[in-house]
XYZ file of C-alpha atoms in Angstrom:
583
model
C 0.014 0.029 -0.177
C 3.069 1.978 0.874
C 4.302 1.777 -2.735
C 0.847 2.632 -4.357
C 1.037 5.765 -1.939
C 4.186 7.122 -3.943
C 2.732 6.566 -6.675
C -0.144 8.792 -6.105
C 2.257 11.382 -4.802
C 4.360 11.202 -7.940
C 0.969 10.803 -10.276
C -0.122 14.274 -8.721
C 3.045 15.993 -8.703
C 1.783 17.940 -11.710
C -1.166 19.790 -10.080
C 0.181 19.442 -6.402
C 3.135 21.844 -7.898
C 1.640 23.709 -9.384
C -1.514 25.259 -7.399
C 1.429 27.308 -5.261
C 3.318 28.697 -9.096
C -1.012 30.045 -10.068
C -1.139 31.635 -6.437
C 2.269 33.566 -6.983
C 1.972 34.125 -10.897
C -1.130 35.224 -9.956
C -0.010 37.403 -7.476
C 2.845 38.808 -9.246
C 0.745 39.109 -12.190
C -2.103 40.921 -10.809
C -2.069 44.141 -8.040
C -3.845 44.893 -5.781
C -8.123 43.792 -4.977
C -7.513 41.850 -8.530
C -4.581 40.348 -7.079
C -6.364 39.170 -4.053
C -9.157 38.357 -5.938
C -6.921 36.325 -8.393
C -5.181 34.831 -5.993
C -8.449 33.510 -3.567
C -9.880 31.702 -6.940
C -6.425 29.912 -7.587
C -6.235 29.108 -4.269
C -9.265 27.896 -2.700
C -11.558 26.974 -5.932
C -9.524 25.929 -8.745
C -6.735 23.777 -6.971
C -8.629 21.892 -4.977
C -10.799 21.396 -7.657
C -8.678 20.015 -10.141
C -6.805 17.588 -7.153
C -10.280 16.246 -6.747
C -11.138 15.767 -10.223
C -7.693 13.808 -10.586
C -7.876 11.731 -7.431
C -9.794 9.104 -9.960
C -10.999 10.185 -13.625
C -6.943 10.318 -15.112
C -6.796 6.377 -13.880
C -9.910 5.306 -15.270
C -9.705 7.202 -18.627
C -5.690 5.136 -18.489
C -7.745 2.309 -17.757
C -5.375 2.583 -14.429
C -8.159 2.069 -12.580
C -9.394 -1.434 -14.132
C -5.579 -2.688 -13.755
C -5.975 -1.249 -9.489
C -9.588 -3.196 -9.416
C -7.733 -6.465 -10.960
C -5.547 -6.305 -7.935
C -5.787 -8.507 -4.935
C -6.869 -4.562 -3.190
C -9.089 -3.491 -1.130
C -11.262 -0.291 -3.055
C -11.830 1.475 0.337
C -7.863 1.370 0.834
C -7.665 2.260 -2.973
C -9.975 4.806 -2.435
C -8.805 5.993 0.571
C -5.083 6.542 -0.770
C -5.762 8.458 -2.822
C -7.564 10.591 -1.410
C -5.130 11.246 1.344
C -2.521 11.868 -1.791
C -4.685 15.021 -3.033
C -4.935 16.450 0.240
C -0.642 16.015 1.225
C -0.849 17.481 -1.815
C -3.169 20.283 -1.281
C -1.897 21.889 2.218
C 1.324 23.745 0.141
C -1.423 25.511 -1.703
C -3.790 26.743 0.680
C -0.588 28.083 3.293
C 1.227 29.453 0.453
C -2.257 31.324 -0.228
C -3.395 31.992 3.884
C 0.207 34.110 4.260
C -0.031 36.059 0.749
C -3.684 36.832 1.192
C -2.755 38.361 4.657
C -2.067 41.910 5.766
C 1.128 41.914 6.654
C 0.223 44.647 9.316
C -2.372 42.111 10.662
C -0.156 39.473 12.001
C -0.436 35.702 13.095
C -4.445 36.112 14.263
C -5.327 37.209 10.335
C -3.506 34.277 8.867
C -5.738 32.163 11.108
C -8.769 33.790 10.213
C -8.265 33.832 6.916
C -7.534 30.398 6.428
C -10.054 28.607 8.812
C -12.427 31.262 7.175
C -11.630 29.664 3.777
C -11.517 25.631 4.398
C -15.320 25.215 3.373
C -15.300 26.688 0.001
C -12.216 24.686 -0.912
C -14.143 21.763 0.858
C -16.498 21.627 -1.311
C -14.936 22.635 -4.317
C -12.695 19.363 -3.668
C -14.985 17.302 -2.663
C -17.435 18.731 -6.381
C -13.723 17.453 -7.840
C -13.296 14.200 -5.833
C -17.189 13.333 -6.674
C -17.147 14.230 -10.735
C -13.967 12.730 -11.217
C -15.484 9.398 -9.904
C -18.484 9.596 -11.718
C -16.755 10.768 -15.617
C -14.413 8.033 -17.017
C -12.578 10.710 -18.732
C -10.609 13.793 -16.849
C -12.230 16.376 -19.710
C -15.983 15.445 -18.065
C -14.963 15.481 -15.110
C -13.641 19.080 -15.193
C -16.827 19.969 -16.332
C -19.133 17.847 -14.707
C -16.982 18.647 -10.773
C -18.619 22.547 -11.107
C -22.170 21.739 -11.879
C -21.759 19.252 -9.334
C -20.006 21.705 -6.721
C -22.799 24.249 -7.609
C -26.062 22.282 -8.357
C -25.293 20.819 -4.289
C -24.510 24.526 -3.102
C -27.928 25.492 -4.577
C -29.856 23.414 -3.389
C -29.093 23.338 0.291
C -29.078 26.730 0.071
C -32.519 28.108 -1.371
C -34.612 26.252 0.912
C -33.698 28.059 4.159
C -33.443 30.632 2.547
C -36.366 31.080 0.963
C -38.616 29.029 3.334
C -37.077 29.359 6.440
C -35.751 32.611 5.874
C -31.602 32.245 7.112
C -29.761 35.463 5.245
C -27.020 33.069 3.019
C -24.111 34.570 4.257
C -24.609 33.492 8.266
C -25.397 28.856 6.746
C -23.006 29.468 3.547
C -20.363 28.307 5.232
C -21.757 25.065 7.707
C -23.508 24.421 4.958
C -20.650 24.695 2.464
C -18.269 22.476 5.168
C -20.965 19.490 5.843
C -21.793 19.386 2.136
C -17.721 18.964 0.927
C -17.648 15.759 3.254
C -20.963 14.473 2.727
C -19.408 14.944 -1.236
C -15.978 13.422 -0.300
C -18.105 10.551 1.448
C -20.803 9.580 -1.718
C -17.682 9.603 -4.003
C -16.154 6.707 -1.125
C -19.730 4.649 -1.608
C -19.398 5.406 -5.489
C -16.165 4.216 -5.679
C -16.089 1.219 -3.832
C -19.804 -0.055 -5.099
C -20.173 1.786 -8.506
C -17.833 -1.036 -10.449
C -14.938 1.346 -11.896
C -13.126 -0.971 -13.648
C -15.444 -0.621 -16.394
C -17.811 1.564 -17.722
C -21.374 1.661 -16.363
C -23.824 4.287 -14.805
C -23.915 2.754 -11.612
C -21.812 5.710 -10.104
C -23.713 8.038 -11.532
C -26.552 6.477 -9.620
C -25.107 6.069 -6.386
C -23.633 9.982 -6.803
C -27.034 11.205 -7.472
C -28.810 9.053 -4.748
C -26.459 10.425 -2.087
C -26.622 13.911 -3.338
C -30.627 13.756 -2.698
C -30.233 12.548 0.482
C -27.115 14.986 1.778
C -29.088 17.967 0.258
C -32.360 16.435 2.271
C -30.766 15.817 5.658
C -28.992 19.256 5.364
C -32.597 20.631 5.082
C -33.859 18.832 7.709
C -31.018 20.000 10.122
C -30.922 22.997 9.614
C -35.271 23.363 10.383
C -34.584 21.564 13.406
C -31.542 23.898 14.030
C -33.588 27.105 13.620
C -36.285 26.301 15.331
C -34.218 25.352 18.821
C -32.349 28.801 17.577
C -35.466 30.449 17.092
C -36.484 30.143 21.094
C -32.900 30.306 22.562
C -32.179 33.137 21.388
C -35.388 35.149 22.941
C -33.099 36.106 26.177
C -30.434 37.432 23.910
C -32.179 39.896 22.490
C -32.382 43.379 23.551
C -34.855 46.346 24.163
C -33.870 48.746 21.479
C -35.391 52.470 21.543
C -38.636 52.230 19.662
C -41.715 53.040 21.871
C -43.018 50.716 24.439
C -46.500 50.761 25.248
C -48.402 50.855 27.676
C -52.550 49.988 28.589
C -54.487 53.428 30.187
C -54.443 50.973 33.155
C -51.394 51.405 33.394
C -51.769 47.457 34.179
C -50.136 46.127 30.724
C -46.255 46.760 29.793
C -46.055 45.374 26.374
C -41.532 45.836 25.343
C -40.485 44.762 21.751
C -37.510 43.257 21.635
C -34.809 42.971 18.686
C -30.663 41.401 17.651
C -29.042 39.685 15.158
C -28.738 36.046 15.537
C -28.092 32.903 12.288
C -31.756 33.243 11.862
C -31.710 36.437 10.740
C -33.273 39.730 11.923
C -35.397 38.257 15.511
C -37.862 40.680 16.324
C -40.469 39.392 19.042
C -43.025 41.002 21.604
C -43.207 40.810 25.424
C -46.082 41.432 27.394
C -45.284 42.588 31.037
C -48.059 42.530 33.569
C -46.895 45.506 36.528
C -48.406 44.236 39.272
C -47.111 40.626 39.681
C -43.897 41.098 37.047
C -45.031 37.625 34.756
C -44.290 38.001 31.229
C -44.700 36.514 27.800
C -43.883 36.065 24.755
C -46.522 36.862 21.994
C -45.438 33.996 19.808
C -45.171 35.386 16.752
C -41.447 36.239 14.366
C -40.746 39.685 12.784
C -42.972 41.216 14.979
C -43.067 45.204 15.578
C -44.366 48.215 16.583
C -47.117 46.911 18.704
C -50.348 48.577 19.744
C -52.514 48.418 22.338
C -56.551 48.092 22.037
C -57.945 50.940 24.082
C -59.779 48.218 27.048
C -55.961 46.633 27.204
C -58.284 43.600 26.228
C -56.421 42.990 22.660
C -52.513 43.624 21.532
C -51.915 44.015 17.294
C -48.875 43.413 16.616
C -47.721 44.087 12.864
C -45.061 42.706 10.558
C -41.867 43.663 9.839
C -42.129 41.265 6.383
C -44.941 43.131 4.908
C -48.541 44.812 5.550
C -51.360 42.946 8.465
C -49.950 42.045 11.127
C -51.797 39.958 14.312
C -54.176 39.997 16.459
C -53.643 38.738 20.057
C -56.279 38.509 23.040
C -54.518 39.272 26.257
C -56.285 37.027 27.964
C -56.777 34.513 26.436
C -53.561 34.548 24.463
C -54.934 33.482 21.233
C -53.026 34.836 17.756
C -54.798 34.919 14.667
C -53.662 36.657 11.588
C -55.495 39.735 10.699
C -54.691 40.859 6.713
C -51.803 38.717 4.148
C -53.537 41.159 1.829
C -50.758 44.322 0.570
C -52.264 48.033 -0.653
C -50.425 49.578 -2.968
C -47.158 51.333 -1.645
C -46.220 50.180 2.179
C -48.245 48.388 4.434
C -50.496 49.561 6.785
C -49.011 52.038 10.551
C -52.499 52.576 12.310
C -55.208 50.847 13.341
C -58.805 51.508 14.093
C -60.591 49.895 17.393
C -64.413 49.650 17.381
C -65.963 47.052 19.919
C -67.215 45.113 16.877
C -63.693 45.366 14.956
C -60.870 46.436 13.969
C -59.897 48.297 10.571
C -56.475 48.645 9.482
C -55.565 52.945 8.421
C -53.103 54.315 5.962
C -52.025 57.663 4.054
C -51.913 57.937 0.580
C -50.853 61.765 -1.225
C -54.600 62.006 -1.583
C -56.332 59.603 -0.085
C -57.150 57.998 3.254
C -57.069 53.800 2.408
C -58.489 51.574 5.316
C -59.660 47.946 4.663
C -61.792 45.940 7.301
C -60.657 43.293 9.120
C -64.241 40.768 10.021
C -62.289 37.922 10.428
C -61.072 36.310 7.903
C -62.928 37.894 5.141
C -61.501 41.894 4.775
C -62.718 44.803 2.854
C -61.316 48.274 1.622
C -62.453 51.428 1.803
C -60.721 55.167 0.847
C -61.812 58.744 0.882
C -60.560 61.356 -0.271
C -59.057 63.938 1.392
C -55.982 66.916 0.351
C -52.788 66.965 0.069
C -52.123 69.741 3.003
C -54.260 67.833 5.159
C -51.499 66.076 8.063
C -53.205 63.216 9.094
C -52.372 62.831 13.664
C -54.115 59.385 14.489
C -57.434 58.013 15.081
C -59.498 58.600 17.986
C -59.526 55.248 20.056
C -62.843 54.056 19.881
C -64.103 56.013 16.951
C -63.412 55.203 13.153
C -62.737 59.248 13.102
C -59.089 60.316 12.268
C -57.908 63.664 13.527
C -55.196 65.331 11.847
C -54.476 69.331 10.479
C -54.404 71.461 7.458
C -52.924 75.328 7.804
C -56.991 76.435 8.288
C -56.950 74.525 11.703
C -57.903 71.352 13.180
C -59.479 68.624 10.890
C -61.698 65.188 11.685
C -62.533 63.028 9.084
C -64.903 60.381 9.694
C -63.568 56.862 7.455
C -66.447 54.906 5.700
C -66.579 51.631 7.013
C -67.320 49.374 3.373
C -67.519 49.651 -0.098
C -64.361 51.601 -2.475
C -66.344 54.325 -3.481
C -63.758 57.508 -3.214
C -65.752 60.633 -2.299
C -65.328 63.306 -0.624
C -68.338 63.290 2.765
C -67.175 63.073 5.879
C -63.999 66.032 6.492
C -65.431 68.718 9.083
C -63.588 71.161 10.942
C -62.813 71.162 13.979
C -61.124 74.533 15.418
C -59.247 76.937 13.513
C -55.752 78.548 14.431
C -55.764 81.295 16.325
C -54.530 84.663 13.949
C -50.934 84.245 14.009
C -50.523 81.011 14.309
C -48.626 78.876 12.073
C -49.030 75.485 12.802
C -46.068 73.581 11.642
C -45.986 70.150 13.531
C -47.988 68.698 15.212
C -49.001 65.417 18.081
C -52.139 63.659 18.967
C -52.804 62.969 22.885
C -52.958 58.671 23.909
C -57.433 59.280 24.479
C -57.448 62.356 21.435
C -58.759 64.346 23.835
C -55.687 67.159 23.669
C -53.988 68.226 20.288
C -50.835 70.157 21.031
C -48.701 71.911 17.582
C -46.188 74.535 17.521
C -45.070 77.235 15.510
C -42.197 78.957 14.713
C -42.767 80.851 18.259
C -44.030 78.128 20.379
C -46.823 76.233 21.267
C -50.708 75.528 21.449
C -52.475 73.160 23.586
C -56.272 72.801 21.832
C -58.698 70.581 24.112
C -61.202 68.607 21.422
C -63.659 68.598 24.305
C -64.389 71.885 24.031
C -61.961 72.903 26.904
C -59.744 76.563 25.628
C -56.739 76.407 24.563
C -53.624 76.820 26.100
C -50.550 78.549 25.195
C -46.911 77.328 26.683
C -44.346 79.981 26.956
C -41.631 78.589 25.310
C -39.207 78.388 22.359
C -40.058 74.949 19.933
C -36.569 72.651 18.915
C -36.667 73.684 15.360
C -34.239 70.313 14.334
C -36.674 68.243 15.314
C -37.915 67.291 11.149
C -41.010 66.058 10.456
C -44.888 67.366 10.917
C -45.407 65.006 14.007
C -44.599 66.777 16.896
C -42.459 65.243 19.525
C -44.438 64.782 22.645
C -44.672 63.146 24.841
C -47.782 63.156 27.545
C -48.058 61.388 30.956
C -50.543 58.748 31.992
C -53.539 61.345 33.114
C -52.181 63.122 30.473
C -52.243 66.254 33.262
C -48.610 66.948 32.330
C -46.118 66.883 28.539
C -42.709 66.533 27.184
C -42.020 68.690 25.107
C -38.523 69.561 22.617
C -37.421 72.522 23.164
C -34.656 74.763 21.574
C -31.673 75.125 22.765
C -31.313 71.618 22.831
C -33.421 70.164 25.494
C -36.685 68.518 27.304
C -39.043 70.635 28.819
C -41.793 69.110 31.112
C -44.850 71.791 31.696
C -47.933 71.652 33.557
C -51.097 70.669 31.003
C -54.167 72.838 31.641
C -51.964 75.409 32.764
C -48.876 75.625 30.496
C -45.872 76.315 32.891
C -43.196 74.148 33.559
C -42.846 72.040 36.599
C -39.752 71.781 36.681
C -36.005 72.633 34.781
C -35.135 72.273 31.118
C -33.666 69.243 30.803
C -30.687 69.213 28.526
C -29.677 66.471 25.640
C -27.579 66.199 23.614
C -28.393 67.560 19.787
C -30.203 66.086 17.314
C -31.017 63.347 20.491
C -35.148 64.061 20.847
C -36.952 61.953 18.638
C -41.424 61.273 18.150
C -40.918 58.208 20.495
C -39.008 59.294 22.947
C -39.376 62.958 23.646
C -39.431 60.754 27.084
C -40.753 57.345 29.235
C -43.010 58.177 32.527
C -44.003 55.815 35.705
C -47.315 54.390 35.910
C -47.461 56.984 38.334
C -46.055 59.975 35.942
C -44.384 60.861 39.116
C -40.561 60.314 37.225
C -39.718 60.981 33.832
C -37.121 59.392 32.500
C -35.830 60.978 29.511
C -33.635 59.207 26.405
C -31.766 61.388 24.605
C -29.872 62.999 28.045
C -30.379 59.346 29.901
C -31.891 60.909 32.936
C -34.680 60.298 34.929
C -35.989 63.515 36.559
C -39.291 63.889 39.557
C -41.650 66.312 37.739
C -42.797 67.809 41.251
C -39.232 68.734 42.562
C -37.042 68.113 39.463
C -34.673 65.918 41.539
C -32.829 64.577 39.485
C -33.112 60.625 40.252
C -30.793 58.578 38.081
C -27.976 59.236 36.227
C -26.913 57.295 32.536
C -29.200 54.793 32.457
C -31.111 53.662 29.599
C -34.582 53.723 30.238
C -36.968 51.832 27.832
C -39.904 51.484 29.877
C -40.757 51.205 34.103
C -42.072 48.436 35.062
C -42.826 50.845 39.494
C -41.455 53.814 40.440
C -38.513 51.966 41.578
C -38.164 49.359 38.521
C -37.117 50.367 34.995
C -36.446 48.406 31.650
C -32.930 49.817 30.236
C -32.813 49.735 26.793
C -30.303 48.495 24.069
C -29.561 45.309 27.131
C -31.576 42.108 26.735
C -34.891 42.043 29.109
C -34.468 42.377 32.678
C -36.536 44.277 35.921
C -33.529 46.525 36.791
C -33.549 48.680 40.069
C -33.887 52.921 39.187
C -31.593 54.006 42.296
C -28.599 52.444 41.052
C -29.256 50.499 37.752
C -28.461 46.546 38.847
C -30.520 43.742 37.039
C -33.136 42.530 39.759
C -33.973 39.800 37.983
C -34.430 39.125 33.940
C -38.229 37.323 33.406
C -36.898 35.529 29.704
C -34.085 33.770 31.474
C -29.990 34.027 30.489
C -27.769 35.921 32.145
């Protein structure tokens, strides 16, 4: 057997010595990125594939395989010797490439990283070459077949997880290439030992085809099992982001979006928290974003980040149902109309507002015309009335329930702007009763229930863009946080328009609509995410510094942003418990 091994080393010497020479030639003839690309292709694609092809096909075409089959040698050992000789000659090319393709200033750490990162590519190309060499009885057919086998196997293994499981291809490709390379070599071993390679036969091709099909099926099954486990196992490590955490009107329920990048893709989930008992549960849907609680606090709408619609969740039974599989033209459905007898999804186009009525499995659309200068702010909870503003004043639009006719009816002016007030941005309170607007010089709060308007003697921050004012109402809507000129957040009494505490300074450009202030359940504390501080509204005392607060559980416990979900102490920020587990 040692004599056969030496023979194989001599036979493969031109390929083994030619590989490093090709790498050196590619680096010498081309410079910069082109040289690195050419060297990479030669080192990790061309040379492994050629050495794989050279393992069996040249001997088969020359009759040497038939001669070896007549000797008292186990075909398994014969194949193992051929494979070992090819691998021995592959190593110099790989080592040389790892040195040439390494940044000299990076040190040896990058050298090993290059070797390990490119190993799956080289192994796949080598396995495809070996299998093509076993299937074909001549060198040229084997050369042509090897890339077809490699690309076909890679596409067949990648496509199902990417399409069905929505796994990012770059995350899973190295593992699949590593597994496929080993599988192709194993299939070539079976095809060589059981495929009558000493004579012309289609048996090796049949064995190879069946083996590749089985390998692809096992690959998808294994990926699916790993995906299912990883999706559930990833939840404790997902972090609380900057997205708003809605709370029910009675303050008992808190909803927290969490997300994070994993090999399965971007994981977006929603966690429901009972503030009284601190019990938590995760809504069993992925790609969940922008949760919205119903006015009665018994239902939750979770929007899908991958298309129009979302899921309707019962917080009492924890049941989940898809509310819409239908996409309207353009973007998704950003607003919801909660009714006692159903739910409608709403979105604004340039000159119309469209609704999609949800009733069980059916969905009916309707639309109503609006002027281009109408700026919608949201839906009054429990009604079908959309509130907004235009240059003349505050406008309400009653939306139709069914049908698809476009008609201008349903529009009514609620109140006109005071003389000299030129609105540039506005925001609606959670109850829909109050509307806060600003112009270039100040703020104006309108009571839509008929109360007198209130002016705020404060200069707005004109740097905050958009037609929706970055305002945050406290629970009970007796106080309001507003971005002010000079880079700061002011907290005001809603009834009088007077400041409740000193201006909280923030960095320039840090205030956004969803994070002007985060309120404690009793409304006595306000966390200002842009300044990473928590202040007492009544005394102006700074209760905490350098603390990123996403939501309050109670007046002494917070949920920190940018970290896995945890209940932390407001006093010093230490973690008290992690309701989803993890460390």
